[in-house]
Amino acid sequence: MLRVGLVLALCSSAAFAQSPVSVEPAARTGWAAAGREDDFILRNFEFSDGSILPELRIHYTTLGRPQKDARGVVRNAVLILHGTTGNGRGFLTPAFAGELFGPGQLLDSATYFIILPDGIGTGKSSRPSDGLRARFPRYGYMDMVSAQYELLTRKLGVNHLRLVLGTSMGCMHSWMWAEQYPDFIDGAMPLACVPTQIAGRNRMMRSLISQSIRTDPEWRGGNYTAQPHGLVGALEILFMMTSSPLYLHGVAPTRDSADAYIQSWIRTRLRTTDANDFLFQFEASSDYDPSGALERIRVPVLAINSADDLVNPPELGLMERLIKRVQRGRFVLLPISEKTRGHGTHSLPAIWKTHLAEFLESLPR
């Protein structure tokens, strides 16, 4: 499964899907119904491992409209990238969009053109559960970033980004954008990750997720008729990866409430999770390692992690060492508080938006 030194995927041709779906603005119906949805179809998409998918569907949501300068360069586009099991519309919540996209806010959708794609294998983009199951191409982060670039340039007509902001997996994609497309973006803001290959406990937890599914006889090589029980073990590991002791003790301070909380969480996840999709989403991280080119990053980078993040524990000191190699890089470690949520702090702008405000102000005008 490991694929090192992969090249960017090539796309031979592209076509457009059905007409985009427009939904009511947030001011009338709330953020959950905001934005404009559409699909982008990449035909004969070649993955980094050489496999080809006749049609790769990338689903996305946009808010606002692109604005070009006198030279035809888009100056207000913001790409926001989600985490491993998420999707673009997951950002349309009061906790995220309500803090950033509203009138007068930092990324006001009346001023910025906000792009929220679903990564390969997630959301409404092409994924194993569409029918190919375990025969779906073994995509990696290189393929996902390449598809994002194709979406921007060939479907949306975006030739420049004001900002790339990513959470968790999207955080790692943000580092890759800063390295691979330095002339395309003004700045990158990675939230909750480290710019080096996934190793140590982080890698071990991901391996346990894979093993829990792959070693279950009910998985049947991906051709199961019902979700294998190994998915429960995989979800349990995900819960621990994203958990916050302080927050969870507050919402479940007794034995019975803690039992009820985790049982409800597992039941809810099982209703919406497919084992093959889940497996591929985690194994996609195997090709991630931007550490070899950090000195070549020319754009400003603001990296933010939280001190209670079990996935990226601060005691390793990785970010403090690696950020020194980024010419225009800055690192902020958010202290543990009653407001932080462990790894999930990346999706709570109320905690870190003052740093975003300073970063936007510092970018070239």
Short mmCIF file of C-alpha atoms in Angstrom, two decimals, residues 6-305:
data_model
loop_
_atom_site.label_atom_id
_atom_site.label_comp_id
_atom_site.label_asym_id
_atom_site.label_seq_id
_atom_site.Cartn_x
_atom_site.Cartn_y
_atom_site.Cartn_z
CA LEU A 6 4.52 9.42 -6.71
CA VAL A 7 3.99 11.82 -9.59
CA LEU A 8 0.97 14.06 -10.00
CA ALA A 9 -1.92 12.34 -11.72
CA LEU A 10 -2.64 13.24 -15.34
CA CYS A 11 -6.09 13.88 -16.73
CA SER A 12 -6.62 13.16 -20.43
CA SER A 13 -9.98 14.89 -20.85
CA ALA A 14 -12.83 16.34 -18.83
CA ALA A 15 -16.56 16.86 -19.16
CA PHE A 16 -19.17 18.57 -17.05
CA ALA A 17 -21.96 16.92 -15.09
CA GLN A 18 -25.57 18.03 -14.79
CA SER A 19 -26.50 21.65 -14.07
CA PRO A 20 -25.40 22.82 -10.63
CA VAL A 21 -27.86 22.81 -7.77
CA SER A 22 -28.50 26.22 -6.26
CA VAL A 23 -29.87 26.36 -2.73
CA GLU A 24 -31.23 29.12 -0.57
CA PRO A 25 -28.77 31.63 0.91
CA ALA A 26 -27.77 31.24 4.53
CA ALA A 27 -29.54 34.43 5.53
CA ARG A 28 -32.87 32.74 4.78
CA THR A 29 -32.42 29.07 5.63
CA GLY A 30 -29.23 28.67 7.65
CA TRP A 31 -25.78 27.50 6.64
CA ALA A 32 -26.78 23.87 6.13
CA ALA A 33 -28.67 24.93 3.00
CA ALA A 34 -26.18 27.52 1.76
CA GLY A 35 -24.04 27.43 -1.35
CA ARG A 36 -24.12 26.11 -4.87
CA GLU A 37 -23.42 22.42 -5.51
CA ASP A 38 -22.17 20.76 -8.68
CA ASP A 39 -20.07 17.87 -10.00
CA PHE A 40 -16.91 17.93 -12.11
CA ILE A 41 -16.23 14.80 -14.17
CA LEU A 42 -12.62 13.97 -15.03
CA ARG A 43 -12.52 11.34 -17.76
CA ASN A 44 -9.84 8.64 -17.87
CA PHE A 45 -8.23 9.96 -14.71
CA GLU A 46 -4.85 8.32 -14.20
CA PHE A 47 -3.90 7.72 -10.59
CA SER A 48 -0.37 7.79 -9.25
CA ASP A 49 -0.21 4.01 -9.15
CA GLY A 50 -1.00 3.83 -12.88
CA SER A 51 -4.63 2.73 -12.55
CA ILE A 52 -7.22 4.61 -14.59
CA LEU A 53 -10.82 5.44 -13.73
CA PRO A 54 -12.98 6.16 -16.81
CA GLU A 55 -14.92 8.81 -14.89
CA LEU A 56 -13.78 10.46 -11.68
CA ARG A 57 -16.50 12.62 -10.11
CA ILE A 58 -15.46 15.51 -7.87
CA HIS A 59 -18.37 17.05 -6.01
CA TYR A 60 -18.07 20.56 -4.64
CA THR A 61 -19.90 23.50 -3.11
CA THR A 62 -19.15 27.17 -3.71
CA LEU A 63 -20.22 30.37 -1.99
CA GLY A 64 -19.79 33.81 -3.51
CA ARG A 65 -18.41 34.70 -6.92
CA PRO A 66 -14.85 34.96 -8.30
CA GLN A 67 -13.46 38.44 -8.85
CA LYS A 68 -10.66 39.14 -11.32
CA ASP A 69 -8.19 41.99 -11.51
CA ALA A 70 -7.30 43.91 -14.68
CA ARG A 71 -4.99 41.10 -15.78
CA GLY A 72 -7.68 38.45 -15.44
CA VAL A 73 -6.25 36.95 -12.23
CA VAL A 74 -8.78 35.75 -9.66
CA ARG A 75 -7.97 37.52 -6.39
CA ASN A 76 -10.65 36.44 -3.92
CA ALA A 77 -10.73 32.61 -4.13
CA VAL A 78 -10.36 30.58 -0.93
CA LEU A 79 -10.00 26.79 -1.02
CA ILE A 80 -11.08 25.02 2.19
CA LEU A 81 -10.22 21.33 2.52
CA HIS A 82 -11.86 18.86 4.89
CA GLY A 83 -10.59 15.98 7.03
CA THR A 84 -10.30 12.25 6.36
CA THR A 85 -13.92 11.15 6.81
CA GLY A 86 -15.53 14.53 6.11
CA ASN A 87 -16.85 16.43 3.10
CA GLY A 88 -16.95 20.01 1.89
CA ARG A 89 -20.45 20.76 3.12
CA GLY A 90 -19.35 19.75 6.59
CA PHE A 91 -17.99 23.29 6.93
CA LEU A 92 -21.48 24.76 6.53
CA THR A 93 -22.26 24.76 10.24
CA PRO A 94 -22.88 27.58 12.70
CA ALA A 95 -19.59 26.69 14.41
CA PHE A 96 -17.55 27.14 11.22
CA ALA A 97 -19.43 29.06 8.52
CA GLY A 98 -21.24 31.07 11.17
CA GLU A 99 -17.90 32.31 12.45
CA LEU A 100 -16.21 33.01 9.10
CA PHE A 101 -18.55 33.31 6.09
CA GLY A 102 -21.19 35.77 7.32
CA PRO A 103 -21.51 39.51 6.60
CA GLY A 104 -18.45 41.41 7.77
CA GLN A 105 -16.64 38.28 8.91
CA LEU A 106 -13.11 37.28 7.90
CA LEU A 107 -14.13 35.20 4.89
CA ASP A 108 -17.40 36.96 4.11
CA SER A 109 -18.96 35.03 1.20
CA ALA A 110 -20.10 38.34 -0.29
CA THR A 111 -16.43 39.25 -0.70
CA TYR A 112 -14.67 35.91 -1.12
CA PHE A 113 -15.23 33.04 -3.55
CA ILE A 114 -15.22 30.04 -1.21
CA ILE A 115 -14.64 26.56 -2.65
CA LEU A 116 -15.48 23.44 -0.62
CA PRO A 117 -14.65 20.24 -2.55
CA ASP A 118 -15.32 16.66 -1.50
CA GLY A 119 -12.04 14.76 -1.74
CA ILE A 120 -11.71 11.59 -3.79
CA GLY A 121 -13.37 8.75 -1.88
CA THR A 122 -15.45 11.06 0.34
CA GLY A 123 -18.80 12.82 0.37
CA LYS A 124 -20.49 12.81 -3.04
CA SER A 125 -17.26 12.40 -5.00
CA SER A 126 -16.35 9.04 -6.56
CA ARG A 127 -15.74 6.41 -3.89
CA PRO A 128 -15.49 2.63 -3.50
CA SER A 129 -19.09 2.25 -2.32
CA ASP A 130 -20.33 3.55 -5.69
CA GLY A 131 -19.89 0.00 -7.00
CA LEU A 132 -16.23 -0.85 -7.52
CA ARG A 133 -15.73 -1.62 -3.84
CA ALA A 134 -12.18 -2.89 -3.22
CA ARG A 135 -11.46 -2.63 -6.97
CA PHE A 136 -11.56 1.16 -6.67
CA PRO A 137 -8.13 2.70 -7.49
CA ARG A 138 -5.74 2.95 -4.54
CA TYR A 139 -5.76 6.73 -4.45
CA GLY A 140 -3.38 8.79 -2.34
CA TYR A 141 -3.01 12.38 -1.29
CA MET A 142 -1.10 13.22 -4.46
CA ASP A 143 -4.14 12.15 -6.50
CA MET A 144 -6.50 14.14 -4.29
CA VAL A 145 -4.50 17.37 -4.58
CA SER A 146 -4.13 16.91 -8.32
CA ALA A 147 -7.90 16.53 -8.70
CA GLN A 148 -8.44 19.67 -6.62
CA TYR A 149 -6.15 21.61 -8.95
CA GLU A 150 -8.02 20.31 -12.00
CA LEU A 151 -11.35 21.32 -10.44
CA LEU A 152 -10.15 24.87 -9.84
CA THR A 153 -8.47 25.48 -13.18
CA ARG A 154 -10.65 23.52 -15.61
CA LYS A 155 -14.12 23.73 -14.10
CA LEU A 156 -14.20 26.88 -11.97
CA GLY A 157 -11.76 29.03 -13.97
CA VAL A 158 -9.72 29.85 -10.87
CA ASN A 159 -6.12 30.72 -11.73
CA HIS A 160 -5.07 31.97 -8.30
CA LEU A 161 -5.98 31.39 -4.66
CA ARG A 162 -5.90 33.97 -1.93
CA LEU A 163 -5.78 31.25 0.71
CA VAL A 164 -5.70 27.48 1.12
CA LEU A 165 -7.07 26.45 4.51
CA GLY A 166 -7.25 22.79 5.48
CA THR A 167 -8.22 20.74 8.52
CA SER A 168 -6.62 17.38 9.42
CA MET A 169 -6.29 15.59 6.05
CA GLY A 170 -7.00 18.95 4.43
CA CYS A 171 -4.20 20.35 6.60
CA MET A 172 -1.81 17.89 4.98
CA HIS A 173 -3.16 18.79 1.56
CA SER A 174 -2.48 22.46 2.38
CA TRP A 175 1.20 21.70 2.91
CA MET A 176 1.27 19.90 -0.43
CA TRP A 177 -0.36 22.89 -2.15
CA ALA A 178 2.28 25.20 -0.68
CA GLU A 179 5.04 23.00 -2.09
CA GLN A 180 3.58 22.05 -5.45
CA TYR A 181 1.80 25.27 -6.50
CA PRO A 182 3.73 28.12 -4.83
CA ASP A 183 2.87 30.65 -7.57
CA PHE A 184 -0.81 29.75 -7.43
CA ILE A 185 -1.54 30.79 -3.83
CA ASP A 186 -0.92 33.81 -1.60
CA GLY A 187 -0.87 31.84 1.65
CA ALA A 188 -1.60 28.51 3.33
CA MET A 189 -3.14 27.81 6.72
CA PRO A 190 -2.82 24.15 7.76
CA LEU A 191 -4.78 23.19 10.89
CA ALA A 192 -4.06 20.01 12.91
CA CYS A 193 -1.25 18.16 11.15
CA VAL A 194 2.53 17.99 10.80
CA PRO A 195 4.49 18.37 7.51
CA THR A 196 6.26 15.03 7.59
CA GLN A 197 5.38 11.41 6.89
CA ILE A 198 2.89 9.81 9.24
CA ALA A 199 4.79 7.63 11.70
CA GLY A 200 4.80 6.57 15.35
CA ARG A 201 1.46 6.23 17.12
CA ASN A 202 -0.39 8.13 14.39
CA ARG A 203 0.66 5.55 11.81
CA MET A 204 -0.03 2.70 14.23
CA MET A 205 -3.60 3.85 14.82
CA ARG A 206 -4.20 4.02 11.08
CA SER A 207 -2.74 0.53 10.66
CA LEU A 208 -5.08 -0.75 13.39
CA ILE A 209 -8.03 0.72 11.50
CA SER A 210 -6.97 -1.12 8.34
CA GLN A 211 -6.32 -4.37 10.18
CA SER A 212 -9.66 -4.26 11.98
CA ILE A 213 -11.46 -4.24 8.63
CA ARG A 214 -9.12 -6.31 6.44
CA THR A 215 -8.71 -9.19 8.90
CA ASP A 216 -12.45 -9.56 9.51
CA PRO A 217 -13.71 -12.63 7.57
CA GLU A 218 -16.97 -10.74 7.00
CA TRP A 219 -15.10 -8.18 4.89
CA ARG A 220 -14.67 -10.84 2.17
CA GLY A 221 -12.03 -8.90 0.28
CA GLY A 222 -14.37 -5.92 0.11
CA ASN A 223 -17.34 -7.86 -1.30
CA TYR A 224 -19.48 -7.96 1.84
CA THR A 225 -23.27 -7.99 1.77
CA ALA A 226 -23.53 -6.30 5.18
CA GLN A 227 -21.06 -4.01 6.92
CA PRO A 228 -18.39 -6.19 8.57
CA HIS A 229 -18.11 -6.12 12.36
CA GLY A 230 -14.49 -5.03 11.94
CA LEU A 231 -15.87 -1.60 11.08
CA VAL A 232 -16.92 -1.20 14.72
CA GLY A 233 -13.33 -1.63 15.89
CA ALA A 234 -12.12 0.81 13.25
CA LEU A 235 -14.64 3.41 14.37
CA GLU A 236 -13.61 2.93 17.99
CA ILE A 237 -10.04 3.83 17.05
CA LEU A 238 -11.27 6.89 15.17
CA PHE A 239 -13.18 7.97 18.27
CA MET A 240 -10.05 7.80 20.40
CA MET A 241 -8.00 9.66 17.76
CA THR A 242 -10.39 12.60 17.80
CA SER A 243 -11.34 12.56 21.48
CA SER A 244 -10.80 15.28 24.06
CA PRO A 245 -10.65 14.16 27.73
CA LEU A 246 -11.68 17.52 29.17
CA TYR A 247 -14.66 17.92 26.85
CA LEU A 248 -15.85 14.31 27.13
CA HIS A 249 -15.68 14.33 30.90
CA GLY A 250 -17.86 17.42 30.83
CA VAL A 251 -20.57 15.90 28.61
CA ALA A 252 -20.38 12.45 30.22
CA PRO A 253 -19.37 12.89 33.88
CA THR A 254 -20.89 9.62 35.11
CA ARG A 255 -20.45 5.93 34.27
CA ASP A 256 -23.92 5.61 32.72
CA SER A 257 -23.72 8.82 30.72
CA ALA A 258 -20.32 7.82 29.33
CA ASP A 259 -21.63 4.42 28.25
CA ALA A 260 -24.68 6.00 26.62
CA TYR A 261 -22.57 8.60 24.82
CA ILE A 262 -20.17 6.17 23.16
CA GLN A 263 -22.92 3.71 22.25
CA SER A 264 -24.91 6.47 20.58
CA TRP A 265 -21.80 7.71 18.74
CA ILE A 266 -21.02 4.25 17.35
CA ARG A 267 -24.63 3.62 16.29
CA THR A 268 -24.80 6.93 14.47
CA ARG A 269 -21.51 6.35 12.66
CA LEU A 270 -22.46 2.83 11.61
CA ARG A 271 -25.56 4.18 9.87
CA THR A 272 -23.49 6.50 7.69
CA THR A 273 -20.15 4.70 7.19
CA ASP A 274 -19.13 2.15 4.56
CA ALA A 275 -16.21 -0.13 5.43
CA ASN A 276 -14.48 0.11 2.04
CA ASP A 277 -14.83 3.90 1.93
CA PHE A 278 -13.49 4.17 5.48
CA LEU A 279 -10.59 1.82 4.74
CA PHE A 280 -9.52 3.66 1.59
CA GLN A 281 -9.81 7.07 3.27
CA PHE A 282 -7.26 6.16 5.92
CA GLU A 283 -4.93 4.21 3.66
CA ALA A 284 -4.75 7.20 1.28
CA SER A 285 -2.35 8.92 3.69
CA SER A 286 0.43 6.44 2.95
CA ASP A 287 2.05 8.66 0.29
CA TYR A 288 2.12 11.82 2.42
CA ASP A 289 5.56 13.26 3.20
CA PRO A 290 6.25 16.93 2.36
CA SER A 291 9.27 17.10 4.69
CA GLY A 292 11.86 16.86 1.93
CA ALA A 293 10.95 20.18 0.30
CA LEU A 294 10.02 22.49 3.18
CA GLU A 295 12.90 24.87 2.38
CA ARG A 296 11.45 25.42 -1.09
CA ILE A 297 8.10 26.73 0.19
CA ARG A 298 7.98 30.41 -0.77
CA VAL A 299 4.48 31.36 0.35
CA PRO A 300 3.56 32.43 3.89
CA VAL A 301 2.35 29.53 6.03
CA LEU A 302 0.49 29.73 9.34
CA ALA A 303 0.33 26.29 10.97
CA ILE A 304 -1.96 25.79 13.97
CA ASN A 305 -2.23 22.75 16.25
#
